[in-house]
Amino acid sequence: MRVPGPFPAHLQDAPFTRAQALAAGVSGSRLRSRDVERVAHGHYRWIGPVTGATPPARPLVTELSRLQDLAAMRPDVVVTGESVARLLGWPLPDDVKARVRPTVLRSRTRRVLREPGVRTRLVDLDRVLVRRDRLHGLRWTSHADTWFHLATVLDRDALVAVGDRLAREDERRGKVALATRRELDAALERHTGEAGIVRAREALALVRTGSDSPAETELRLALMAAGLPEPDLQIELWDPDYSLWHPASADLGYRRWRIAIHYEGKTHDGAAQVGKDTRRDAVFLRQGWLNIRVAGTDRWRGFVETAALVRAAIAERGGLDAGGAEDRLRT
């Protein structure tokens, strides 16, 4: 079997058009060789040198490679929504995290891309904040705009979990928000009237700055859905017997009733972490707090057991209409 000859070096690293190939001296028949594949109408990619009768192995097609191919063919596209979220490792539901569905924006004056499996959103680009830096060489939307464009993909609670991740900040621990609540709100103002705006507004009303993980977000929302008050986040107590430099902290809880809630996922199974958690719990006990440890298994049941424990603890400490545990404990 005839082995294809050399291929122009400047066409080897990215998709190219038929016109670019012809201008480089590549004939139409050469574009039908085993070392070239057609990636879209009028667009091709060199996939590597051929040795003998065996064609080169096709490169692994990932979402990133598909996006880079799209950008090479359509330089006007801007990556957004679930594609940016996956590339940056934002918390997403398992089904959304696992799929490959390039998601891009184009101007309303353009057409929807015909490439299979690509989600194109036609928008007024004047409303969109496009970042000046590149993400793996790609044009991409700001964190806040990306979050808004997830509103047509995620349900409300999943959107809150991503919003919590973006808005999370902790000056003492050096955590800076990727997108502040003000920036998220500004994005919604820019996109008023667009698909997803109602869900995004509902989600933003529930976004908080102190949630450290998607599980903590889910727990907070589950307690509220069960009719309980919204819990306080990242409750810290100082105790010199614990540390002179760091407070003992609870993921969430209720200062009013002195109830501390600790979500304990897989990272809490080790002996060292168990010892640390025990010392932390002792700090809260010494200061009159009740500790509720939440097992990761309750997460998959919707935190039903935890909600029942919290409801009972509030009732024991004066109930929802009481004046507050701190006042009661003083008497």
Coordinates of C-alpha atoms in Angstrom, one line a residue:
M1 CA 0.0 0.0 0.0
R2 CA 1.3 3.4 -1.0
V3 CA 2.6 5.5 1.9
P4 CA 1.6 9.2 1.8
G5 CA 4.4 11.6 1.3
P6 CA 5.5 14.5 3.6
F7 CA 2.8 16.9 4.9
P8 CA 3.4 20.7 5.2
A9 CA 4.7 21.4 8.7
H10 CA 2.6 24.5 9.3
L11 CA -0.6 22.4 8.8
Q12 CA 0.2 19.6 11.2
D13 CA -0.7 21.1 14.6
A14 CA -4.3 22.4 14.0
P15 CA -7.3 22.0 11.7
F16 CA -7.0 23.7 8.3
T17 CA -9.3 24.5 5.5
R18 CA -9.3 23.1 2.0
A19 CA -8.2 26.5 0.7
Q20 CA -5.3 26.6 3.1
A21 CA -4.2 23.1 2.0
L22 CA -4.4 23.9 -1.7
A23 CA -2.4 27.1 -1.1
A24 CA 0.3 25.0 0.6
G25 CA 0.5 22.7 -2.4
V26 CA -1.6 19.9 -1.0
S27 CA -3.8 18.4 -3.7
G28 CA -7.5 17.4 -3.4
S29 CA -6.5 13.7 -3.7
R30 CA -3.9 14.1 -0.9
L31 CA -6.6 15.3 1.4
R32 CA -8.2 11.8 1.0
S33 CA -5.1 10.0 2.2
R34 CA -5.0 7.9 5.3
D35 CA -3.1 10.5 7.3
V36 CA -5.7 13.2 6.9
E37 CA -9.2 13.2 8.3
R38 CA -12.1 15.5 7.6
V39 CA -13.4 17.1 10.8
A40 CA -16.1 19.3 9.3
H41 CA -17.3 20.5 6.0
G42 CA -14.3 22.0 4.2
H43 CA -12.0 21.5 7.3
Y44 CA -9.4 18.8 7.8
R45 CA -6.7 17.6 10.3
W46 CA -3.4 15.8 9.7
I47 CA -3.5 12.9 12.2
G48 CA 0.1 11.7 12.0
P49 CA 2.6 9.9 9.8
V50 CA 1.7 6.5 8.2
T51 CA 4.1 3.6 8.4
G52 CA 3.3 0.7 6.1
A53 CA -0.3 -0.5 5.8
T54 CA -1.3 0.7 9.3
P55 CA -2.9 4.1 9.5
P56 CA -1.8 6.4 12.4
A57 CA -3.6 6.1 15.7
R58 CA -6.3 8.7 15.9
P59 CA -5.7 11.2 18.7
L60 CA -8.0 10.8 21.7
V61 CA -10.9 13.1 21.1
T62 CA -11.6 15.0 24.3
E63 CA -13.8 18.0 24.9
L64 CA -10.8 20.2 24.9
S65 CA -9.5 18.9 21.6
R66 CA -13.0 19.4 20.0
L67 CA -13.2 22.9 21.3
Q68 CA -9.7 23.7 20.0
D69 CA -10.7 22.3 16.6
L70 CA -13.8 24.5 16.6
A71 CA -11.9 27.6 17.6
A72 CA -9.4 26.9 14.8
M73 CA -12.2 26.7 12.3
R74 CA -14.5 29.3 13.8
P75 CA -12.3 31.9 15.6
D76 CA -15.4 33.9 16.6
V77 CA -16.7 31.2 19.1
V78 CA -16.5 31.8 22.8
V79 CA -16.5 28.8 25.2
T80 CA -18.9 29.0 28.1
G81 CA -21.3 27.1 30.3
E82 CA -20.7 23.4 31.0
S83 CA -17.6 23.3 28.8
V84 CA -15.8 25.9 31.0
A85 CA -17.1 24.3 34.1
R86 CA -15.7 20.9 33.1
L87 CA -12.3 22.4 32.0
L88 CA -12.0 24.2 35.4
G89 CA -13.2 21.3 37.5
W90 CA -16.2 23.0 39.0
P91 CA -18.6 20.8 41.0
L92 CA -21.2 19.4 38.6
P93 CA -23.7 16.5 38.7
D94 CA -22.0 13.2 37.6
D95 CA -23.9 13.0 34.3
V96 CA -23.0 16.6 33.3
K97 CA -19.4 16.1 34.5
A98 CA -18.9 12.9 32.4
R99 CA -20.3 14.0 29.1
V100 CA -18.5 15.6 26.2
R101 CA -20.7 18.4 24.8
P102 CA -18.8 21.5 23.5
T103 CA -20.7 24.6 24.5
V104 CA -20.0 27.9 22.8
L105 CA -21.4 31.3 22.1
R106 CA -21.7 33.1 18.8
S107 CA -23.1 36.4 17.8
R108 CA -26.8 36.5 16.9
T109 CA -25.6 37.6 13.4
R110 CA -24.0 34.2 12.9
R111 CA -25.5 30.7 12.5
V112 CA -25.7 27.8 14.8
L113 CA -22.7 25.5 14.2
R114 CA -23.6 22.3 12.3
E115 CA -20.9 20.1 13.9
P116 CA -22.6 17.2 15.7
G117 CA -22.8 17.2 19.4
V118 CA -21.9 21.0 19.7
R119 CA -24.3 23.2 21.6
T120 CA -24.3 26.7 20.2
R121 CA -26.0 29.7 21.9
L122 CA -26.6 32.7 19.8
V123 CA -26.4 35.9 21.9
D124 CA -25.8 39.6 21.9
L125 CA -22.0 39.5 22.6
D126 CA -22.1 43.1 23.9
R127 CA -23.9 41.6 27.0
V128 CA -21.2 39.1 27.6
L129 CA -17.9 39.6 29.5
V130 CA -15.2 37.7 27.6
R131 CA -12.0 37.3 29.5
R132 CA -8.8 38.8 28.1
D133 CA -6.7 35.7 29.0
R134 CA -7.1 32.4 27.2
L135 CA -8.2 29.0 28.6
H136 CA -6.0 26.4 26.8
G137 CA -5.8 28.9 24.0
L138 CA -9.6 29.4 23.9
R139 CA -11.7 32.5 24.2
W140 CA -14.0 32.1 27.2
T141 CA -16.6 33.9 29.3
S142 CA -16.1 35.4 32.7
H143 CA -16.8 33.2 35.7
A144 CA -20.0 35.1 36.3
D145 CA -21.3 34.8 32.7
T146 CA -20.3 31.1 32.7
W147 CA -22.3 30.5 35.8
F148 CA -25.3 32.2 34.2
H149 CA -25.1 30.0 31.1
L150 CA -25.2 26.9 33.3
A151 CA -28.8 27.9 34.3
T152 CA -30.2 26.1 31.2
V153 CA -28.3 23.0 32.1
L154 CA -28.4 22.5 35.9
D155 CA -31.3 22.4 38.3
R156 CA -31.6 25.1 40.9
D157 CA -29.7 23.3 43.7
A158 CA -26.8 22.3 41.5
L159 CA -26.6 25.8 40.3
V160 CA -26.4 27.0 43.9
A161 CA -23.5 24.6 44.5
V162 CA -21.5 26.1 41.7
G163 CA -22.4 29.6 42.8
D164 CA -21.2 28.8 46.3
R165 CA -17.9 27.6 44.9
L166 CA -17.4 30.8 42.9
A167 CA -18.5 33.1 45.7
R168 CA -16.5 31.3 48.5
E169 CA -14.1 33.5 50.3
D170 CA -12.2 33.4 53.5
E171 CA -9.8 36.3 54.3
R172 CA -8.1 34.4 57.2
R173 CA -7.4 31.4 55.0
G174 CA -6.5 33.5 51.9
K175 CA -9.5 32.4 49.8
V176 CA -10.6 35.0 47.3
A177 CA -13.9 34.7 45.4
L178 CA -13.7 33.7 41.8
A179 CA -16.9 35.7 41.3
T180 CA -18.5 37.8 44.0
R181 CA -22.2 37.9 44.6
R182 CA -22.1 41.4 43.2
E183 CA -20.5 40.1 40.0
L184 CA -23.0 37.3 39.7
D185 CA -25.8 39.8 40.1
A186 CA -24.3 42.1 37.5
A187 CA -24.2 39.1 35.1
L188 CA -27.9 38.5 35.6
E189 CA -28.6 42.1 35.0
R190 CA -26.8 41.9 31.7
H191 CA -28.7 38.8 30.7
T192 CA -32.2 39.9 31.7
G193 CA -34.7 38.3 29.4
E194 CA -32.5 35.5 28.3
A195 CA -33.2 31.8 28.7
G196 CA -32.3 30.6 32.2
I197 CA -32.7 34.0 33.9
V198 CA -35.5 32.9 36.2
R199 CA -33.6 29.9 37.5
A200 CA -30.4 31.9 37.9
R201 CA -32.2 34.5 40.0
E202 CA -33.7 31.8 42.2
A203 CA -30.2 30.2 42.6
L204 CA -28.4 33.5 43.3
A205 CA -30.8 34.2 46.2
L206 CA -29.5 31.1 47.8
V207 CA -25.8 31.5 47.1
R208 CA -23.6 32.1 50.2
T209 CA -19.9 32.9 50.6
G210 CA -19.1 30.4 53.4
S211 CA -19.8 27.0 52.0
D212 CA -16.6 24.9 51.6
S213 CA -18.0 22.0 49.5
P214 CA -20.9 20.9 47.4
A215 CA -21.9 18.5 50.2
E216 CA -22.2 21.4 52.6
T217 CA -24.3 23.3 50.1
E218 CA -26.6 20.3 49.7
L219 CA -26.9 19.9 53.5
R220 CA -27.8 23.6 54.0
L221 CA -30.5 23.5 51.2
A222 CA -31.8 20.2 52.6
L223 CA -32.3 21.6 56.1
M224 CA -34.1 24.6 54.6
A225 CA -36.3 22.4 52.4
A226 CA -37.2 20.5 55.6
G227 CA -38.7 23.7 57.0
L228 CA -35.8 24.4 59.4
P229 CA -34.1 27.9 59.6
E230 CA -31.2 28.6 57.4
P231 CA -28.1 27.6 59.2
D232 CA -25.1 29.8 59.9
L233 CA -21.9 28.8 58.1
Q234 CA -18.3 28.3 59.2
I235 CA -18.9 28.8 63.0
E236 CA -15.6 29.3 64.8
L237 CA -14.8 29.0 68.5
W238 CA -11.4 30.0 70.0
D239 CA -10.0 27.8 72.8
P240 CA -6.4 28.0 74.0
D241 CA -6.5 24.3 74.8
Y242 CA -7.2 23.6 71.2
S243 CA -4.9 26.1 69.5
L244 CA -3.5 29.6 69.9
W245 CA -3.5 30.2 66.2
H246 CA -6.5 28.4 64.7
P247 CA -10.1 28.3 65.9
A248 CA -12.2 25.1 66.1
S249 CA -14.8 25.3 63.4
A250 CA -18.1 23.7 62.4
D251 CA -19.2 23.6 58.8
L252 CA -22.6 25.0 59.7
G253 CA -25.0 25.1 62.6
Y254 CA -27.1 27.5 64.7
R255 CA -25.5 30.0 67.0
R256 CA -28.9 30.8 68.5
W257 CA -29.3 27.2 69.9
R258 CA -25.6 26.4 70.1
I259 CA -25.8 23.5 67.7
A260 CA -22.7 22.7 65.6
I261 CA -23.1 20.5 62.5
H262 CA -20.1 18.8 61.0
Y263 CA -20.2 17.1 57.6
E264 CA -17.8 14.1 57.6
G265 CA -17.0 12.7 54.2
K266 CA -14.3 10.3 53.1
T267 CA -11.5 12.5 54.3
H268 CA -12.6 12.1 57.9
D269 CA -11.9 8.4 58.1
G270 CA -8.2 8.4 58.9
A271 CA -6.9 8.1 62.5
A272 CA -5.2 11.5 62.5
Q273 CA -8.4 13.2 61.2
V274 CA -10.6 11.4 63.7
G275 CA -8.3 12.6 66.5
K276 CA -8.5 16.2 65.2
D277 CA -12.3 16.0 64.9
T278 CA -12.6 14.7 68.5
R279 CA -10.5 17.6 69.8
R280 CA -12.7 20.0 67.8
D281 CA -15.9 18.5 69.2
A282 CA -14.5 19.0 72.7
V283 CA -14.1 22.7 72.2
F284 CA -17.8 23.0 71.3
L285 CA -18.8 20.9 74.2
R286 CA -16.8 22.9 76.7
Q287 CA -18.6 26.0 75.5
G288 CA -22.1 24.5 75.8
W289 CA -22.7 23.5 72.2
L290 CA -24.2 20.3 70.9
N291 CA -22.3 18.5 68.1
I292 CA -24.1 16.7 65.3
R293 CA -21.9 14.7 63.0
V294 CA -23.3 14.0 59.6
A295 CA -22.2 10.8 57.8
G296 CA -21.5 10.9 54.1
T297 CA -24.1 8.1 53.6
D298 CA -26.9 10.4 54.7
R299 CA -26.1 12.7 51.7
W300 CA -27.4 10.1 49.3
R301 CA -30.7 10.0 51.3
G302 CA -31.2 13.7 51.0
F303 CA -30.0 14.3 54.6
V304 CA -33.4 13.2 55.9
E305 CA -31.8 11.7 59.1
T306 CA -29.8 14.8 59.7
A307 CA -32.8 17.1 59.4
A308 CA -34.7 15.0 62.0
L309 CA -31.7 15.2 64.4
V310 CA -31.5 18.9 64.0
R311 CA -35.2 19.4 64.4
A312 CA -35.1 17.4 67.7
A313 CA -32.0 19.3 68.9
I314 CA -33.7 22.6 68.3
A315 CA -36.8 21.4 70.2
E316 CA -34.6 20.3 73.1
R317 CA -32.9 23.7 73.2
G318 CA -36.0 25.8 73.4
G319 CA -37.7 25.3 70.0
L320 CA -38.1 27.6 67.0
D321 CA -39.9 30.3 69.0
A322 CA -37.5 30.3 72.0
G323 CA -35.4 33.4 72.8
G324 CA -32.2 31.6 71.9
A325 CA -30.0 29.0 73.4
E326 CA -27.4 31.5 74.6
D327 CA -29.9 33.4 76.8
R328 CA -31.4 30.1 78.1
L329 CA -28.0 28.6 79.0
R330 CA -27.1 31.7 81.0
T331 CA -30.1 31.1 83.4

